[in-house]
XYZ file of C-alpha atoms in Angstrom:
697
model
C 174.573 138.301 50.446
C 175.530 139.432 53.938
C 172.814 139.235 56.574
C 172.505 139.299 60.346
C 170.342 137.012 62.461
C 169.136 139.193 65.346
C 167.823 136.941 68.107
C 166.273 137.988 71.422
C 166.060 135.098 73.906
C 163.924 135.609 77.019
C 163.749 132.956 79.757
C 162.211 133.432 83.201
C 162.310 130.847 85.988
C 162.140 133.259 88.944
C 159.483 135.939 89.395
C 158.757 138.686 91.886
C 155.518 138.476 93.821
C 153.334 135.432 94.320
C 154.216 133.651 91.092
C 155.081 129.973 91.019
C 158.689 129.490 89.879
C 159.675 127.427 86.873
C 162.850 125.414 86.313
C 163.476 124.910 82.614
C 162.984 128.280 80.925
C 166.545 129.547 81.277
C 167.754 126.153 80.057
C 165.479 126.458 77.015
C 166.784 129.790 75.814
C 170.458 129.201 76.615
C 170.453 125.824 74.841
C 168.759 127.318 71.763
C 171.172 130.246 71.735
C 174.120 127.845 71.879
C 172.652 125.706 69.107
C 172.198 128.645 66.756
C 175.628 130.041 67.633
C 177.191 126.776 66.474
C 174.952 126.111 63.469
C 174.545 129.543 61.861
C 177.512 129.072 59.568
C 176.290 130.248 56.175
C 178.590 132.415 54.096
C 178.093 136.032 55.076
C 175.728 135.205 57.957
C 176.332 136.846 61.329
C 174.587 135.667 64.487
C 173.740 138.495 66.905
C 172.046 137.081 70.018
C 170.854 138.900 73.110
C 169.901 136.874 76.171
C 167.665 138.126 79.001
C 166.965 135.843 81.971
C 165.108 136.157 85.270
C 165.568 139.593 86.887
C 166.817 141.035 83.584
C 163.343 140.578 82.103
C 161.490 143.502 83.599
C 158.559 144.653 81.520
C 160.323 147.844 80.525
C 163.614 146.036 79.977
C 161.957 143.579 77.599
C 160.331 146.366 75.579
C 163.602 148.287 75.335
C 165.585 145.176 74.349
C 163.013 144.343 71.692
C 163.121 147.774 70.114
C 166.853 148.253 70.526
C 167.976 144.803 69.361
C 165.337 143.351 67.032
C 164.662 146.832 65.687
C 168.041 146.695 63.932
C 166.882 143.941 61.540
C 166.542 145.161 57.969
C 165.101 143.727 54.738
C 167.885 141.167 54.215
C 168.141 140.143 57.876
C 166.428 137.639 60.167
C 164.701 138.505 63.458
C 163.857 135.908 66.123
C 161.988 136.417 69.396
C 162.079 133.374 71.689
C 160.108 133.486 74.959
C 160.079 130.743 77.587
C 158.139 131.420 80.770
C 154.661 131.897 82.188
C 151.713 132.898 80.061
C 148.560 134.288 81.623
C 145.611 136.641 81.234
C 144.558 140.031 82.516
C 141.336 142.005 82.535
C 141.074 144.231 79.482
C 140.046 147.862 80.021
C 136.716 148.973 78.495
C 138.548 150.583 75.567
C 139.548 147.092 74.360
C 136.224 145.323 74.850
C 135.340 145.672 71.171
C 138.358 143.483 70.381
C 137.947 141.048 73.278
C 134.543 139.337 73.560
C 135.644 137.754 76.841
C 137.139 141.065 78.044
C 140.488 139.408 78.792
C 143.946 139.966 77.306
C 146.387 137.125 76.728
C 149.738 138.018 78.296
C 153.383 137.154 78.792
C 154.408 137.399 82.450
C 157.603 139.412 82.995
C 159.850 139.105 86.040
C 158.260 142.135 87.742
C 154.741 141.798 86.313
C 153.189 140.699 89.601
C 155.152 143.032 91.864
C 153.333 146.068 93.234
C 152.404 148.338 90.336
C 153.577 145.842 87.718
C 151.771 144.654 84.601
C 152.126 141.810 82.112
C 153.002 142.303 78.453
C 149.620 142.054 76.727
C 148.971 140.436 73.357
C 148.092 143.830 71.891
C 151.432 145.227 73.024
C 153.191 142.244 71.510
C 151.315 142.949 68.277
C 152.580 146.525 68.298
C 156.165 145.401 68.879
C 155.910 142.835 66.091
C 154.536 145.413 63.671
C 157.435 147.766 64.425
C 160.028 145.123 63.518
C 158.050 143.706 60.586
C 157.825 147.176 59.047
C 161.564 146.954 58.291
C 161.037 143.817 56.181
C 163.160 141.094 57.842
C 162.369 137.401 57.925
C 160.652 137.323 61.335
C 159.914 134.337 63.590
C 158.231 134.400 67.018
C 158.463 131.352 69.305
C 156.417 131.202 72.525
C 156.883 128.326 74.978
C 154.173 129.258 77.448
C 150.467 128.784 78.122
C 147.756 131.134 76.972
C 145.858 131.300 80.237
C 144.825 129.385 83.334
C 145.272 129.104 87.069
C 146.986 125.759 87.615
C 150.658 125.576 88.431
C 151.668 121.961 88.841
C 150.345 118.535 87.927
C 151.280 115.116 89.222
C 154.699 113.575 88.616
C 156.616 116.845 88.699
C 155.321 117.986 85.314
C 155.331 121.770 85.626
C 152.745 123.834 83.763
C 153.823 127.189 82.356
C 150.736 129.175 83.196
C 150.041 131.688 85.915
C 146.696 132.832 87.273
C 145.204 135.954 85.772
C 146.405 139.332 86.996
C 143.844 140.489 89.593
C 143.856 144.157 88.602
C 142.354 146.050 85.685
C 145.016 147.955 83.789
C 144.429 151.587 82.971
C 144.587 152.307 79.265
C 147.500 154.688 79.837
C 149.716 151.782 80.948
C 149.712 150.220 77.463
C 152.285 150.962 74.789
C 149.513 150.747 72.193
C 146.267 152.714 71.771
C 142.824 151.318 70.894
C 143.162 152.965 67.483
C 146.471 151.175 66.872
C 144.952 147.868 67.985
C 142.106 148.341 65.522
C 144.608 149.021 62.756
C 146.746 146.028 63.728
C 143.773 143.678 63.695
C 142.884 145.006 60.282
C 146.340 143.905 59.087
C 146.081 140.499 60.692
C 144.413 137.206 59.881
C 141.275 137.698 61.954
C 140.057 138.804 65.328
C 141.033 137.062 68.509
C 138.673 134.391 69.783
C 138.727 131.636 72.409
C 139.954 129.290 69.669
C 142.676 131.685 68.441
C 143.653 133.891 71.384
C 146.880 135.116 69.798
C 145.210 136.144 66.526
C 145.692 139.789 67.422
C 149.457 139.406 67.133
C 149.142 138.479 63.450
C 150.214 141.987 62.510
C 153.102 142.462 60.161
C 154.641 139.586 58.271
C 155.940 136.877 60.597
C 155.706 133.197 61.524
C 154.511 132.116 64.977
C 155.355 128.823 66.700
C 153.443 128.332 69.967
C 153.793 125.532 72.500
C 150.138 124.528 72.785
C 146.527 125.129 71.864
C 144.622 127.810 73.823
C 142.713 125.350 75.996
C 145.880 123.410 76.842
C 148.949 123.934 78.984
C 152.625 124.127 78.020
C 154.606 121.711 80.165
C 158.160 121.279 81.317
C 159.665 118.042 82.555
C 162.971 116.165 82.723
C 165.093 115.672 79.608
C 168.729 114.733 78.901
C 171.126 117.651 79.247
C 174.855 118.255 78.866
C 175.501 117.105 82.434
C 172.705 114.643 83.145
C 168.977 115.293 83.252
C 167.579 118.808 83.483
C 164.201 120.522 83.346
C 163.182 121.683 79.868
C 160.011 122.743 78.163
C 158.722 119.795 76.127
C 158.108 122.057 73.134
C 161.517 123.744 73.365
C 163.374 120.466 73.851
C 161.871 118.780 70.807
C 162.221 121.921 68.711
C 165.941 121.960 69.454
C 166.187 118.180 69.114
C 164.589 118.292 65.663
C 166.958 121.013 64.492
C 169.891 118.911 65.729
C 168.691 115.537 64.475
C 167.675 116.415 60.929
C 170.384 116.821 58.353
C 168.425 118.835 55.802
C 167.358 122.460 56.162
C 163.746 122.267 57.363
C 160.765 124.315 56.309
C 158.539 125.605 59.092
C 155.897 123.080 58.037
C 158.289 120.117 58.210
C 159.815 121.352 61.454
C 156.373 121.661 63.008
C 155.234 118.199 61.937
C 158.075 116.414 63.706
C 158.010 118.616 66.811
C 154.256 118.157 67.099
C 154.545 114.372 66.871
C 157.326 114.160 69.467
C 155.623 116.495 71.956
C 152.366 114.569 71.731
C 154.257 111.338 72.281
C 155.894 112.596 75.481
C 153.425 114.771 77.422
C 149.625 114.698 77.547
C 147.262 117.371 76.265
C 149.788 119.599 74.527
C 149.533 120.217 70.784
C 151.964 122.831 69.409
C 150.588 125.410 66.982
C 151.952 127.002 63.815
C 150.647 130.273 62.345
C 151.856 132.520 59.535
C 150.532 135.901 58.489
C 151.364 134.809 54.917
C 150.501 131.078 54.522
C 153.171 130.621 51.845
C 155.813 131.429 54.478
C 155.200 128.007 56.064
C 157.211 126.535 53.188
C 160.215 128.777 53.875
C 163.214 127.229 55.637
C 163.465 127.875 59.364
C 164.999 131.310 59.989
C 165.304 131.829 56.260
C 167.787 128.965 55.936
C 170.188 130.354 58.550
C 170.838 126.773 59.693
C 172.383 125.059 56.648
C 171.950 121.405 55.769
C 174.383 118.977 57.360
C 177.533 118.282 55.329
C 177.937 115.014 53.426
C 180.746 114.129 55.818
C 182.368 115.513 58.936
C 186.131 115.687 59.438
C 188.456 113.804 61.782
C 191.681 115.412 62.967
C 193.929 115.683 66.008
C 193.256 118.385 68.579
C 196.403 119.236 70.563
C 194.505 119.274 73.863
C 191.915 116.517 73.385
C 193.378 114.128 70.828
C 191.343 112.705 67.940
C 188.127 114.689 67.433
C 185.334 114.825 64.860
C 183.860 118.257 64.140
C 180.340 117.088 65.033
C 178.911 117.411 68.531
C 175.672 117.738 70.432
C 174.442 120.649 68.314
C 174.820 118.401 65.251
C 172.716 115.634 66.812
C 175.521 113.399 68.110
C 174.284 111.758 71.357
C 176.375 110.802 74.352
C 177.342 107.119 74.645
C 174.823 105.053 76.607
C 175.516 103.381 79.939
C 175.561 100.004 78.173
C 178.383 101.163 75.896
C 176.471 101.915 72.685
C 177.907 104.917 70.900
C 178.032 106.710 67.560
C 180.204 105.086 64.914
C 181.925 106.803 61.982
C 183.407 105.288 58.832
C 186.675 106.995 57.863
C 187.813 107.944 54.367
C 190.666 109.932 52.826
C 189.989 113.655 52.814
C 189.778 113.731 49.007
C 187.155 110.943 48.828
C 184.252 111.851 46.561
C 180.571 111.285 47.363
C 180.449 107.937 45.560
C 183.270 106.552 47.705
C 181.683 107.916 50.896
C 178.616 105.799 50.087
C 180.678 102.616 49.687
C 181.553 101.465 53.195
C 183.781 98.694 51.872
C 186.195 101.417 50.735
C 186.479 102.943 54.223
C 190.022 103.015 55.593
C 188.943 102.818 59.224
C 186.297 103.569 61.783
C 185.949 105.705 64.902
C 183.836 105.362 68.038
C 182.625 108.368 70.014
C 184.010 108.515 73.542
C 182.653 111.876 74.724
C 180.392 114.474 73.128
C 180.954 118.223 73.462
C 178.674 120.942 72.062
C 180.519 121.378 68.757
C 182.808 118.344 68.521
C 183.262 114.784 69.784
C 186.255 112.969 71.219
C 186.654 109.664 69.358
C 188.760 106.523 69.355
C 189.786 105.855 65.724
C 191.148 102.617 64.340
C 192.543 101.996 60.866
C 191.617 98.927 58.907
C 194.134 96.141 58.479
C 197.207 97.522 56.775
C 196.085 101.161 57.133
C 197.770 103.444 59.667
C 196.078 106.733 60.523
C 198.439 109.718 60.604
C 198.066 112.296 63.356
C 199.083 114.947 60.824
C 196.293 114.126 58.365
C 192.633 115.154 58.256
C 190.085 112.496 57.275
C 186.435 112.489 56.310
C 184.016 110.807 58.729
C 180.533 109.500 57.866
C 178.015 108.489 60.552
C 177.151 104.802 60.174
C 175.510 104.014 63.503
C 174.003 105.890 66.435
C 173.145 104.591 69.914
C 169.604 103.717 70.886
C 169.387 104.637 74.583
C 167.545 102.160 76.816
C 164.178 103.197 78.207
C 164.489 104.528 81.768
C 161.801 103.165 84.098
C 161.321 104.173 87.739
C 160.445 101.282 90.064
C 157.977 101.926 92.880
C 156.042 99.825 95.356
C 156.501 96.385 96.892
C 160.267 95.638 97.117
C 159.953 91.863 96.739
C 157.741 92.152 93.655
C 160.087 94.696 92.088
C 163.051 92.379 92.681
C 161.232 89.738 90.626
C 161.065 92.185 87.707
C 164.734 93.094 88.128
C 165.590 89.387 87.970
C 163.406 88.916 84.879
C 165.088 91.825 83.090
C 168.528 90.495 84.053
C 167.800 87.168 82.321
C 165.334 88.161 79.604
C 167.757 87.149 76.834
C 168.987 84.050 78.652
C 171.160 83.372 81.717
C 173.550 86.273 82.192
C 172.028 88.150 79.226
C 170.173 91.205 80.585
C 167.833 93.511 78.735
C 169.554 96.094 76.557
C 166.278 97.917 75.935
C 165.218 98.809 79.485
C 167.084 100.136 82.494
C 165.952 101.097 85.962
C 166.141 104.868 86.296
C 165.627 107.414 89.026
C 162.520 109.579 89.273
C 163.629 112.688 87.356
C 165.173 110.823 84.435
C 162.528 108.133 83.997
C 159.947 108.404 81.223
C 157.914 105.460 82.536
C 156.968 104.166 85.952
C 156.423 100.624 87.152
C 154.285 100.253 90.280
C 154.114 96.947 92.145
C 150.898 97.271 94.152
C 150.697 94.649 96.892
C 147.123 95.624 97.809
C 145.691 94.947 94.339
C 148.201 92.212 93.529
C 149.211 93.685 90.177
C 151.945 95.512 88.316
C 151.084 98.781 86.581
C 153.129 100.438 83.796
C 152.427 104.020 82.835
C 154.146 107.049 81.412
C 155.507 109.414 84.039
C 153.722 112.285 82.303
C 150.323 110.575 82.346
C 147.649 110.292 84.976
C 146.661 106.776 86.100
C 144.058 106.691 83.337
C 146.593 105.390 80.821
C 148.246 102.225 82.058
C 149.055 98.592 81.351
C 148.114 96.313 84.232
C 149.569 92.854 84.774
C 148.001 90.699 87.512
C 150.138 88.512 89.719
C 153.122 89.661 91.772
C 154.922 86.400 91.043
C 157.729 85.246 88.711
C 155.336 84.670 85.793
C 153.829 88.147 86.177
C 157.295 89.677 86.493
C 158.480 87.995 83.271
C 155.416 89.316 81.419
C 156.050 92.810 82.803
C 159.655 92.644 81.584
C 158.443 91.656 78.103
C 155.936 94.508 78.070
C 158.561 97.013 79.150
C 160.749 95.912 76.233
C 157.730 96.203 73.918
C 157.256 99.824 74.986
C 160.994 100.510 74.647
C 160.897 99.300 71.036
C 158.003 101.615 70.264
C 159.767 104.619 71.811
C 162.901 103.915 69.764
C 160.847 103.589 66.585
C 158.870 106.769 67.204
C 162.098 108.760 67.675
C 164.042 107.114 64.874
C 165.736 109.804 62.782
C 168.884 110.313 60.722
C 170.933 113.419 61.617
C 173.329 112.849 58.713
C 170.826 112.546 55.855
C 171.401 114.389 52.602
C 167.886 113.709 51.336
C 165.886 116.888 50.914
C 162.925 117.098 53.256
C 160.604 117.635 50.299
C 162.058 114.773 48.233
C 159.145 112.636 49.418
C 155.942 114.008 50.896
C 153.372 112.214 53.023
C 149.868 113.219 51.979
C 146.783 112.338 54.005
C 143.303 112.016 52.557
C 139.910 111.592 54.200
C 136.988 109.818 52.609
C 134.276 112.389 51.877
C 130.559 111.628 52.126
C 130.362 110.943 48.386
C 133.231 108.470 48.474
C 135.820 110.868 47.079
C 139.238 111.405 48.615
C 139.791 114.840 50.162
C 143.385 116.020 50.692
C 143.882 117.281 54.247
C 146.052 120.127 55.456
C 148.489 118.346 57.762
C 149.053 121.469 59.830
C 145.432 121.954 60.741
C 142.525 119.771 59.654
C 139.329 118.570 61.271
C 137.141 115.985 59.570
C 133.731 115.406 61.060
C 132.341 111.924 60.540
C 128.573 111.487 60.693
C 128.413 107.698 60.548
C 130.794 104.765 60.475
C 134.444 104.790 61.465
C 137.433 107.013 60.894
C 139.086 106.208 57.573
C 142.173 107.794 56.065
C 144.226 107.152 52.953
C 147.976 107.799 52.791
C 150.122 108.531 49.755
C 153.899 108.940 49.620
C 154.808 111.134 46.649
C 158.362 111.441 45.320
C 159.314 114.785 43.793
C 162.727 113.550 42.656
C 163.707 111.177 39.834
C 166.006 109.320 42.247
C 164.926 105.902 43.451
C 163.219 105.898 46.821
C 161.750 103.187 48.998
C 159.174 104.097 51.620
C 157.656 102.382 54.626
C 154.686 103.981 56.370
C 154.155 102.925 59.966
C 151.131 103.751 62.091
C 152.196 104.134 65.718
C 149.979 104.528 68.735
C 151.482 107.350 70.757
C 149.423 107.174 73.946
C 146.859 104.408 74.154
C 145.303 103.401 77.473
C 145.170 100.047 79.195
C 146.054 97.150 76.918
C 146.768 99.442 73.947
C 149.460 101.567 75.498
C 152.155 102.168 72.855
C 150.857 100.104 69.966
C 152.688 99.601 66.685
C 150.271 98.480 64.024
C 151.271 96.431 61.009
C 153.431 98.292 58.514
C 151.697 99.829 55.544
C 153.344 100.517 52.196
C 156.268 98.348 53.218
C 159.103 98.642 50.738
C 156.981 100.438 48.146
C 159.263 101.691 45.391
C 159.133 105.317 44.326
C 161.312 105.435 41.216
C 161.515 106.882 37.741
C 161.420 110.378 36.335
C 158.963 112.969 37.551
C 156.440 112.820 40.355
C 155.763 109.273 41.558
C 153.432 107.964 44.217
C 152.789 104.892 46.340
C 149.626 104.389 48.338
C 149.838 102.856 51.773
C 147.899 99.655 52.272
C 146.878 97.931 55.462
C 145.625 94.409 56.087
C 141.937 93.969 56.792
C 140.705 91.496 59.386
C 140.397 88.946 56.563
C 144.003 89.516 55.529
C 143.263 91.505 52.389
C 145.212 94.624 51.495
C 143.173 97.800 51.155
C 143.903 101.482 50.770
C 141.898 102.520 53.835
C 143.746 103.141 57.106
C 141.389 102.997 60.093
C 141.745 105.218 63.145
C 139.427 104.237 65.928
C 138.710 104.060 69.635
C 137.573 100.557 70.652
C 134.036 100.323 71.948
C 135.026 98.888 75.319
C 137.408 101.771 75.986
C 134.913 104.342 74.753
C 132.284 102.940 77.135
C 134.796 103.413 79.963
C 135.020 107.108 79.137
C 138.063 107.133 76.848
C 137.241 109.705 74.166
C 140.692 110.551 72.789
C 143.647 108.546 71.484
C 146.697 109.751 69.607
C 148.629 108.189 66.765
C 151.830 108.970 64.931
C 152.088 108.323 61.212
C 155.749 107.753 60.433
C 157.144 107.459 56.915
C 160.672 106.102 56.510
C 162.275 106.891 53.151
C 165.590 105.403 52.070
C 167.820 105.074 49.016
C 167.870 101.276 49.357
C 165.301 98.643 50.194
C 164.095 98.891 53.802
C 162.504 95.996 55.669
C 159.725 97.499 57.773
C 158.949 94.124 59.371
C 162.059 94.663 61.496
C 159.982 97.206 63.434
C 156.751 95.224 63.578
C 155.254 94.075 66.859
C 151.785 93.383 68.206
C 149.503 95.244 70.554
C 149.681 95.317 74.323
C 149.185 93.159 76.272
C 151.419 90.832 74.302
C 152.644 87.285 74.501
C 156.389 86.950 74.220
C 157.696 86.838 70.645
C 161.420 86.093 70.727
C 163.555 87.702 68.029
C 164.342 85.580 64.963
C 167.061 83.033 65.619
C 168.884 83.972 62.434
C 169.216 87.267 60.623
C 171.132 88.101 57.445
C 174.798 88.684 58.154
C 174.959 91.695 55.837
C 172.353 94.441 55.979
C 172.215 98.067 54.928
C 172.941 100.629 57.640
C 169.197 101.403 57.911
C 168.107 97.767 58.217
C 170.831 97.194 60.810
C 169.508 100.110 62.848
C 165.902 98.903 62.617
C 166.979 95.413 63.675
C 168.699 96.919 66.713
C 165.395 98.517 67.720
C 164.226 94.956 68.427
C 167.318 93.243 69.812
C 170.328 95.609 70.167
C 172.265 92.484 69.135
C 174.174 93.838 66.151
C 177.784 94.830 66.516
C 179.251 98.054 65.251
C 181.598 96.686 62.608
C 181.169 99.093 59.707
C 182.371 96.522 57.229
C 179.492 94.130 57.960
C 176.985 96.455 56.285
C 176.188 95.937 52.602
C 176.128 99.653 51.837
C 175.637 103.064 53.301
C 171.909 103.811 53.041
C 170.742 107.400 53.196
C 167.332 107.725 54.798
C 165.023 110.212 56.413
C 161.679 110.238 58.193
C 158.423 112.160 58.129
C 156.146 112.225 61.181
C 152.539 113.379 61.472
C 150.652 113.354 64.776
C 146.914 112.648 64.740
C 144.306 112.774 67.479
C 141.178 110.620 67.261
C 138.275 112.088 69.228
C 135.096 110.089 69.736
C 132.285 112.036 71.358
C 128.698 111.447 70.227
C 129.702 112.919 66.884
C 133.389 112.413 66.129
C 136.201 114.245 64.445
C 139.787 113.603 63.461
C 142.268 116.341 64.314
C 145.650 116.403 62.596
């Protein structure tokens, strides 16, 4: 069936009037437009984007573009509104006070909103515009990368907040494109009245799905991320939304898309939890944009481009990363074009391999090499299967005492022996560094912290001497391993995202297990600790092996970036019908139990730490996976060298997990036992410990 994907992208970095500029909004919308342009390839699908940036986004221009462009979407089409810019508030006129207990509207700030005589686009106006498009019956998604309200504009470490102070004036009712009577009718169609907890509830008018960058009391942030030509400013929410769409091979439902984006955002910036709403809850199970982005193919193709040479038809929009500075790059196994799926899964039958040299948006320049006795013809097209992807080293900015920092540089240069530098950590400049190392001569200590965090979350190492520097180098590698594990994903998987589900249960007061809604759940605990139970359920008769890992995403002090012991390691999910495996963790006495504890240690709680975040990560593969390859202790740690000997032949997944620890494995495709298909599921959790505690998922 023929359909059109009508997309309106709005990005504003520059504003008229006294509005703090942003830097990543235009990048957000142009990158997403380019991604969809390359990936909307379904039969009969037509991508119709319209891009408005900066001075093009006047209030009237936005309204006209909405009605003129998105208004074309019919019952079989898809409509997408993507906004990246400032969010704010404005005083509501008396006619709207019945709908606004706090007498404030939530708003999107247009380019001319704060010029003389200008106004924001209020939530009630957005509701009216949504209802107009929804009335035509398209699949409709709204994505907002902005704050709900606030007055701050910038935090430490160049993390920009996408919120602008409230408009000082009170708008006359005549300036709205919606009447109080229409607002009353729209709220009657929606999922409830607006409130401080749900400030955008009023826009739940007409059938649509809403993805928002943060909770109402939080701020949407932009910071530095990798771009096509080096680092660039991006919204954290927008970057990981695009990254997830690129890195996952299967077509994602909104629920699955949200779970991974939420986990990655929480692992990168503080106090930002993306939100997912749907006017019809069942729509959360629909594929993103109605399936307009198809699942990745079983194999890409290799051929000769007259201008570039050998290229594979997979690029940045398909999740292929650029080669790292240390030389790691994506590897493909090559097969004849008529190879069937069974042969593509047998790497021993590959006729060659190819290494990525340079990545373009839709394709990659590669250096192919035939196996012994096999010559590759420039006139032939081959199939190419991803067998290995690079794990970029962690970029750390060095600051402080030069002599003490040189000790750390020397320790990193010899951490694997004389002349064998660290492959996990590199010194990076300010904008591109995720972590910072401070050598403080006054206190006589090293401090490691995330660039996006305040000083509250840090790992301190006393002693600006060679011993302290060696311990700092080990701790930096520990953090680098955790970051690689948290972001581990397979862009070439053919496993359906719902083949295996991760279900989370809380222990009720009566001792029963209560299934939690992963999207939004709060469990209040009266006494005792925080206890969860995890179950991996297979919905397919195919054999599956799962490993559930509990990762600390942002712990303070000695617990920064903690990887707890694997649970459900190698549990087999096989046989016909629905199968399950319950995660188990070791108790302090070494016994396995079904309970998974989430907690805030007493000593940290007494220091005022009331919130820690975790990531639950489930790795599912078609062959046995060894989760101990990812295991490491808490911080601070004593040095645990990698095993002296490892099996010579491992599956592609086990090889990748081993490289998380050591980066020591070569890229010879033939050394792998078999091609293992695998995928991941991530769920972010927040443990809050006030006087009476709750778990928020």
